[in-house]
mmCIF file of C-alpha atoms in Angstrom:
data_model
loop_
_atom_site.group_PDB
_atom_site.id
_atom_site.type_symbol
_atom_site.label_atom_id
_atom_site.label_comp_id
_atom_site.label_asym_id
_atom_site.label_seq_id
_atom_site.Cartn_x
_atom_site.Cartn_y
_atom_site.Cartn_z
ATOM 1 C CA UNK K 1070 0.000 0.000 0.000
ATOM 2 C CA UNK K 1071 0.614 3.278 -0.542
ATOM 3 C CA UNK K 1072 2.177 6.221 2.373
ATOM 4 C CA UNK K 1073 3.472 9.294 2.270
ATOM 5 C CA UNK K 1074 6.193 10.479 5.370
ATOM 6 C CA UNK K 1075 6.327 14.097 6.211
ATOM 7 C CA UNK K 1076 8.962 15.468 8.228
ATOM 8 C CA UNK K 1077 9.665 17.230 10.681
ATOM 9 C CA UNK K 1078 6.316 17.027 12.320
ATOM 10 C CA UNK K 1079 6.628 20.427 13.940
ATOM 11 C CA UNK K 1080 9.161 23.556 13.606
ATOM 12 C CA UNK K 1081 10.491 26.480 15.303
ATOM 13 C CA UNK K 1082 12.783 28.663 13.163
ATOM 14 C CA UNK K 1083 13.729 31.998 13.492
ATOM 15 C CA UNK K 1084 13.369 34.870 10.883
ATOM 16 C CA UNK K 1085 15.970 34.771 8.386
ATOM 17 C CA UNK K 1086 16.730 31.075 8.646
ATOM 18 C CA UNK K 1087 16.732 28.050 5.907
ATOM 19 C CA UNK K 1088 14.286 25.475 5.819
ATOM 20 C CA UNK K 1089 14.035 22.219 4.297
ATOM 21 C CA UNK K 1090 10.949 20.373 4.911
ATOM 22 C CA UNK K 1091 11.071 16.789 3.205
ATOM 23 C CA UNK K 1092 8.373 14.036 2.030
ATOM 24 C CA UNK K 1093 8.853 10.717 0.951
ATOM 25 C CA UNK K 1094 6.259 8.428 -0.699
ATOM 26 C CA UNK K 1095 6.127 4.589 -0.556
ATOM 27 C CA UNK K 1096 4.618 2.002 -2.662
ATOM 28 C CA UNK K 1097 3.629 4.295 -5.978
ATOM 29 C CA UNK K 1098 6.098 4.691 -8.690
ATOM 30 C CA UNK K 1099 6.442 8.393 -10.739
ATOM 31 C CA UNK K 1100 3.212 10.414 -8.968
ATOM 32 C CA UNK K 1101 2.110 13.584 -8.920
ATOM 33 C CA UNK K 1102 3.662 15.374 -6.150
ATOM 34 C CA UNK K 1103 2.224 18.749 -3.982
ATOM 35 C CA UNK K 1104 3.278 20.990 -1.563
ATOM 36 C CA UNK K 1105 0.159 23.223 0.258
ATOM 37 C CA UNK K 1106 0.228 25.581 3.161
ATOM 38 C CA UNK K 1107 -2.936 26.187 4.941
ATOM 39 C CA UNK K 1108 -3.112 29.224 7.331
ATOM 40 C CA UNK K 1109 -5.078 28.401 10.931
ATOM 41 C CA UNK K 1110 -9.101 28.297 9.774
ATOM 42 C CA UNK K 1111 -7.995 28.589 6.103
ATOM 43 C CA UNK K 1112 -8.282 26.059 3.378
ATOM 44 C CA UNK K 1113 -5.078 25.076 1.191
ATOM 45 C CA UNK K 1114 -3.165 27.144 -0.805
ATOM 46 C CA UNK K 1115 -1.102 25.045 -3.686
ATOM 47 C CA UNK K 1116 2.430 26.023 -3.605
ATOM 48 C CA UNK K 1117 3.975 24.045 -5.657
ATOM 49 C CA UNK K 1118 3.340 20.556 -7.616
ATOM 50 C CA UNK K 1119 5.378 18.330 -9.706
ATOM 51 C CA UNK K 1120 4.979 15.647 -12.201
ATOM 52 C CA UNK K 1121 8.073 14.517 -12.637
ATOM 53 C CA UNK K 1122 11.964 14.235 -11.441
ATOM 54 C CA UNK K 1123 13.268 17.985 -11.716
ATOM 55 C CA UNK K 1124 10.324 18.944 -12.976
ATOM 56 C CA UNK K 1125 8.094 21.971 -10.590
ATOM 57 C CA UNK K 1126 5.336 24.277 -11.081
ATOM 58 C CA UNK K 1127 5.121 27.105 -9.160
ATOM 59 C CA UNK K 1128 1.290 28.478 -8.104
ATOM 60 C CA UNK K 1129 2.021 31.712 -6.200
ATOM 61 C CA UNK K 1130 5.434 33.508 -6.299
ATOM 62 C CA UNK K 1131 6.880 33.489 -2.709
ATOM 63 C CA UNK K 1132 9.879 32.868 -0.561
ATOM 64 C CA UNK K 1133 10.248 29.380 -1.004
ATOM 65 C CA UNK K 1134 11.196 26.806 -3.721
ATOM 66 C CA UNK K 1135 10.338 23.485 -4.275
ATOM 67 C CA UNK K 1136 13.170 20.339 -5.773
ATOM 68 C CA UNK K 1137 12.111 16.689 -6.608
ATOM 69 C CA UNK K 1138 15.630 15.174 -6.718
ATOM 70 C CA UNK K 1139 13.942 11.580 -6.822
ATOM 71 C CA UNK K 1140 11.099 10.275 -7.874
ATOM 72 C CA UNK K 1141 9.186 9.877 -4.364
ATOM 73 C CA UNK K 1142 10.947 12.621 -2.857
ATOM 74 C CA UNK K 1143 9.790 15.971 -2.534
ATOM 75 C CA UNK K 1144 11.692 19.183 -0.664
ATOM 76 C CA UNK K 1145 10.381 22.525 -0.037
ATOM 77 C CA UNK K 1146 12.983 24.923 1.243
ATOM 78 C CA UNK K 1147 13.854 28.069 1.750
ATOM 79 C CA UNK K 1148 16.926 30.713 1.956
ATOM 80 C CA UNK K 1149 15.555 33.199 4.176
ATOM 81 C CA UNK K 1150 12.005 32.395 6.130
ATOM 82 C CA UNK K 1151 9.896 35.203 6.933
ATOM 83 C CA UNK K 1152 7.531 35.654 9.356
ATOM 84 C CA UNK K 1153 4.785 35.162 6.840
ATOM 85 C CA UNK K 1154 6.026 32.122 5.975
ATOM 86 C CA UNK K 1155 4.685 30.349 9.536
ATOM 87 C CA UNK K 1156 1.763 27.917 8.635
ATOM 88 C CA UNK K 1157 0.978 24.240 8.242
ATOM 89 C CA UNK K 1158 2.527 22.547 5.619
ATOM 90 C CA UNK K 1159 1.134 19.722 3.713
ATOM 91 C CA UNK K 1160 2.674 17.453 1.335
ATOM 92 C CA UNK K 1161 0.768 15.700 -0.840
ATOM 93 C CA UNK K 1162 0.837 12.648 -4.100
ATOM 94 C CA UNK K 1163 -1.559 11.688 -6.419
ATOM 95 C CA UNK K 1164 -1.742 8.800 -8.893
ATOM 96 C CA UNK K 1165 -3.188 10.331 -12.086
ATOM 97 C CA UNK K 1166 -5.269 13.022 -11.685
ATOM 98 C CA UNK K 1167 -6.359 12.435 -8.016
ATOM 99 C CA UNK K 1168 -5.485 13.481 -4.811
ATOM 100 C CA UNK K 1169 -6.275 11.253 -2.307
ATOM 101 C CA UNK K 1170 -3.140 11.040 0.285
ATOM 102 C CA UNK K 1171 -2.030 13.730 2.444
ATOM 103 C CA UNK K 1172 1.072 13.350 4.569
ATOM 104 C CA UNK K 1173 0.515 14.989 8.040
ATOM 105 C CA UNK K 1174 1.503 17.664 7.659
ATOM 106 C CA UNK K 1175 4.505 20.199 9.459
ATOM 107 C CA UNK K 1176 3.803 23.087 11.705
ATOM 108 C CA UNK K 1177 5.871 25.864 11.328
ATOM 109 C CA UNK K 1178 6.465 28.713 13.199
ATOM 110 C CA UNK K 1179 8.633 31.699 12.140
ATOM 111 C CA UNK K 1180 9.676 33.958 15.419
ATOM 112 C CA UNK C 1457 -6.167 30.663 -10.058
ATOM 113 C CA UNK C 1458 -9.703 29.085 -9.292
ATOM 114 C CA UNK C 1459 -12.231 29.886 -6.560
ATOM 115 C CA UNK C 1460 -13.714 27.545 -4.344
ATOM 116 C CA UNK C 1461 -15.698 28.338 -2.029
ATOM 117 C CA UNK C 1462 -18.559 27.093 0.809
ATOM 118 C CA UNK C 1463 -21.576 29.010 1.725
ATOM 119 C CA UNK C 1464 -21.266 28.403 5.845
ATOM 120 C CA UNK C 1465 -18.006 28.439 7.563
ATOM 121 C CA UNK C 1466 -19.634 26.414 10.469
ATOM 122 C CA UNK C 1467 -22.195 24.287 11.087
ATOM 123 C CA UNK C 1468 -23.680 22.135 14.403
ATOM 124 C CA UNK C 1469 -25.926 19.559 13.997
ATOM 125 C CA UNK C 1470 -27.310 17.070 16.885
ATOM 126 C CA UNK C 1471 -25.434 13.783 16.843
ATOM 127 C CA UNK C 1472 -27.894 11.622 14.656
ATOM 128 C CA UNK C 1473 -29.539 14.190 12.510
ATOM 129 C CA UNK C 1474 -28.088 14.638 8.609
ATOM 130 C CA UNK C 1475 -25.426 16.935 7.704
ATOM 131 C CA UNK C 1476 -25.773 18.864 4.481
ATOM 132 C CA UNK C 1477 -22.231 21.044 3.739
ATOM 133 C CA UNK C 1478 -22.296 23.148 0.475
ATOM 134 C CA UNK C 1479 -19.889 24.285 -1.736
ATOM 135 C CA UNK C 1480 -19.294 26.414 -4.425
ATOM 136 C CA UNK C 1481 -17.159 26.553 -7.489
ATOM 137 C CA UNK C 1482 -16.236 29.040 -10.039
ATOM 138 C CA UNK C 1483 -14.566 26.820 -13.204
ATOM 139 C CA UNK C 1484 -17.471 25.664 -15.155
ATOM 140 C CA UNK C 1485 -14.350 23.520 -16.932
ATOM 141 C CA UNK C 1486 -13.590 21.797 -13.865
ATOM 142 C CA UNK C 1487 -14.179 17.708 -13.871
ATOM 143 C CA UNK C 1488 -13.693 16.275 -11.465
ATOM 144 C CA UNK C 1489 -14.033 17.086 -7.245
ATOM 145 C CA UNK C 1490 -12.988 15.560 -4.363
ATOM 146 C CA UNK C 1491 -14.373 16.110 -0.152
ATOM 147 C CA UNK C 1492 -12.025 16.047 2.418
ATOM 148 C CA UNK C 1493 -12.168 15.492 6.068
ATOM 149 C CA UNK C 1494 -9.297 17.388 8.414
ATOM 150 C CA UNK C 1495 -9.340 16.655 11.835
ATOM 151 C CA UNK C 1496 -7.467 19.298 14.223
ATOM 152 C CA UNK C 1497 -3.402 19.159 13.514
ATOM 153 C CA UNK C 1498 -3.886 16.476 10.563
ATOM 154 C CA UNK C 1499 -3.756 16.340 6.816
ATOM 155 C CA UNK C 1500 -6.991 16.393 5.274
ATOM 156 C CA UNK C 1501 -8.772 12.851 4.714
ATOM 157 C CA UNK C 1502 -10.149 11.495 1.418
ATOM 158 C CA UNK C 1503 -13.945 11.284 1.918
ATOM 159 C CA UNK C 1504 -15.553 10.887 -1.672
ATOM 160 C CA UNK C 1505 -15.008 12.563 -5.276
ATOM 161 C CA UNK C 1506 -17.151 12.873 -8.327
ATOM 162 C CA UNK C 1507 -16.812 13.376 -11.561
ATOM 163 C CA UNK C 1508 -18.318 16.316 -13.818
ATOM 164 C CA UNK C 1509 -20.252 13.892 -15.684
ATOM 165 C CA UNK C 1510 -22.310 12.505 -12.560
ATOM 166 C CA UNK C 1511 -25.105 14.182 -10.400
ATOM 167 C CA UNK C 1512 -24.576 12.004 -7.752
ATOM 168 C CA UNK C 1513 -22.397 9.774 -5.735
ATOM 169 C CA UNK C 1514 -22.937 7.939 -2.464
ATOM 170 C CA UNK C 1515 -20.783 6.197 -0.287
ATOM 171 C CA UNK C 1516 -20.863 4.804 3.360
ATOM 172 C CA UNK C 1517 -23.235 7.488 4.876
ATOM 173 C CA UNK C 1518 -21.937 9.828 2.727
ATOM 174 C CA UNK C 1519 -23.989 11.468 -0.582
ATOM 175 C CA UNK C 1520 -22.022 14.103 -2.564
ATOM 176 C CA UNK C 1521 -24.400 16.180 -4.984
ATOM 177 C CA UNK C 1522 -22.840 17.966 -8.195
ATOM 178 C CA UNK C 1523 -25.396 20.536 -9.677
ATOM 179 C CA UNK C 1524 -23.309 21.972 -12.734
ATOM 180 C CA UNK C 1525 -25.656 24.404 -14.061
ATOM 181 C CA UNK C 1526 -25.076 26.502 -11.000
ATOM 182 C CA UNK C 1527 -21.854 25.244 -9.671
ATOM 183 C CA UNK C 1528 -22.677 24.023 -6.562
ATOM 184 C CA UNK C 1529 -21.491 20.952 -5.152
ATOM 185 C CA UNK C 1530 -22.651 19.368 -1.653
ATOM 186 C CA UNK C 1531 -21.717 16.263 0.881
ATOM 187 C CA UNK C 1532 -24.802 14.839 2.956
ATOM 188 C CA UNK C 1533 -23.523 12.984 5.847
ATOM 189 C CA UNK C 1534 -26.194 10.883 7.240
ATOM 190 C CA UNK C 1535 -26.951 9.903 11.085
ATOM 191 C CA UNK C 1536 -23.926 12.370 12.094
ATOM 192 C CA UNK C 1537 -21.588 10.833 14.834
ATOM 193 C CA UNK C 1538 -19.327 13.152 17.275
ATOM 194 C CA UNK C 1539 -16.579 11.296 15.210
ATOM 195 C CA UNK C 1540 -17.734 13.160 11.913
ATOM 196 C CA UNK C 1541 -16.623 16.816 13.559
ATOM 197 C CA UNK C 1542 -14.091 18.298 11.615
ATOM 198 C CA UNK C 1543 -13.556 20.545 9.035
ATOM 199 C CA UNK C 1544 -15.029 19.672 5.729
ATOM 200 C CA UNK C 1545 -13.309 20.889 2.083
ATOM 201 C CA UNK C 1546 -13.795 20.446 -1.297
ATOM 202 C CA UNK C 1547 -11.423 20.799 -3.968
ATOM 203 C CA UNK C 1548 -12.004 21.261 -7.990
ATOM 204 C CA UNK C 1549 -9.430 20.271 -10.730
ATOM 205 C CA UNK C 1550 -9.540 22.398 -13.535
ATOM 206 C CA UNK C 1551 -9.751 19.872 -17.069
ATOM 207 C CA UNK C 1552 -6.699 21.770 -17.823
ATOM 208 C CA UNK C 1553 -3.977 20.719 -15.405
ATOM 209 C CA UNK C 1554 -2.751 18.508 -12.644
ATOM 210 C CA UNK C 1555 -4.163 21.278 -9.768
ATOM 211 C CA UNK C 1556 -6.704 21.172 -7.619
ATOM 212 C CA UNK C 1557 -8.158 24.227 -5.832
ATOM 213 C CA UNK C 1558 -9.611 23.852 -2.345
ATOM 214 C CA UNK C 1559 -12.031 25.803 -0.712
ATOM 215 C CA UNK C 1560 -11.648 27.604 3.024
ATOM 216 C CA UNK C 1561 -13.466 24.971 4.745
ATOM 217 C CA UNK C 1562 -17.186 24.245 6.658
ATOM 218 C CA UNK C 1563 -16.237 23.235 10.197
ATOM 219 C CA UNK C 1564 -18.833 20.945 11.407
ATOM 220 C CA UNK C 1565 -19.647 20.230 15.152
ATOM 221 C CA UNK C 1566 -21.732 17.280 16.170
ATOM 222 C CA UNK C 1567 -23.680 17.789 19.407
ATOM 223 C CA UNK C 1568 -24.191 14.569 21.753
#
């Protein structure tokens, strides 16, 4: 069966430090690959996606970036966070057209 | 990008009455739409998805309703449990593209 592993489950970073948030997926060969932040009592804002190794769309321009340097691996990082960049980050694959697995997702919180 | 979005951002309903969550979308090329289910601190939950070319789809106490003439889309949850409290999204894919769009989210509370 299929899982997805999302890392670290919860951050603390101050402003003006990297991040590298990481997510893994088991048991489905070349999928369709998301990263989402959701803001407390907002829905989910697509960041980034990818369909293939090296290959990312970008949604929304922002502070962050998004690699796939294997084909079940998917980083989001950043140089510099900003305070604005605190949320809940979700990563997220989907065979095909469909999303239907969500990792759990990493709290982070920019001070 | 796309707009999703639900009529009521939250709804209580006595534990064993029907839940009825709407939803509405902007894309009259989307096809396809999924519900989630996100508990507090978890990733959303696949609940049920539908395809533009249905009006309806049920699954285990769960009814989703796609009315494409005026863009609405809708999960029923029958005999609500305290279990079913959560937030509540759906998401549209646009024909044209691997993204889906999610809307801000009904948070549903079940009364005992």
């Amino acid at each position: 069966s299929q899982t997805i592993h999302q890392w670290p489950a919860t951050l603390v970073q101050p402003v003006g430090s990297p991040l590298s948030l990481e997510c893994t997926v088991e048991g489905t060969s070349n999928p369709n690959l998301y990263w989402y932040r959701q803001a407390a009592g907002r829905g989910l804002q697509l960041l980034f996606y990818s369909v293939g190794i090296g290959q990312i769309s970008s949604e929304v321009p922002q502070n962050l970036s998004a690699s796939r340097p294997q084909d079940r691996q998917f980083i989001l990082s950043s140089k510099k966070l900003l305070l604005s960049d605190s949320g809940f980050y979700l990563c997220a694959w989907g065979g095909g057209f469909n999303i239907q697995y969500f990792g759990a997702g990493t709290r982070l919180s920019v001070l | 990008g796309e707009s999703v979005g639900l009529h009521l951002p939250t709804l209580s309903v006595q534990e064993g009455d029907n839940s009825i969550i709407n939803c509405a979308y902007s894309n009259s090329a989307s096809d396809y739409f999924i519900w989630y289910k996100q508990e507090s601190g978890k990733g959303p939950q696949f609940i049920i998805d539908i395809r533009s070319n249905m009006d309806k789809r049920q699954g285990q106490r769960v009814t989703v309703l796609l009315n494409k003439t005026v863009k609405h889309l809708s999960l029923q949850i029958a005999a609500t449990q305290p279990g079913d409290s959560a937030v509540y999204f759906c998401a549209e894919r646009a024909n044209t593209g691997n993204q889906f769009y999610f809307g801000t989210g009904t948070s549903l509370t079940v009364i005992p």
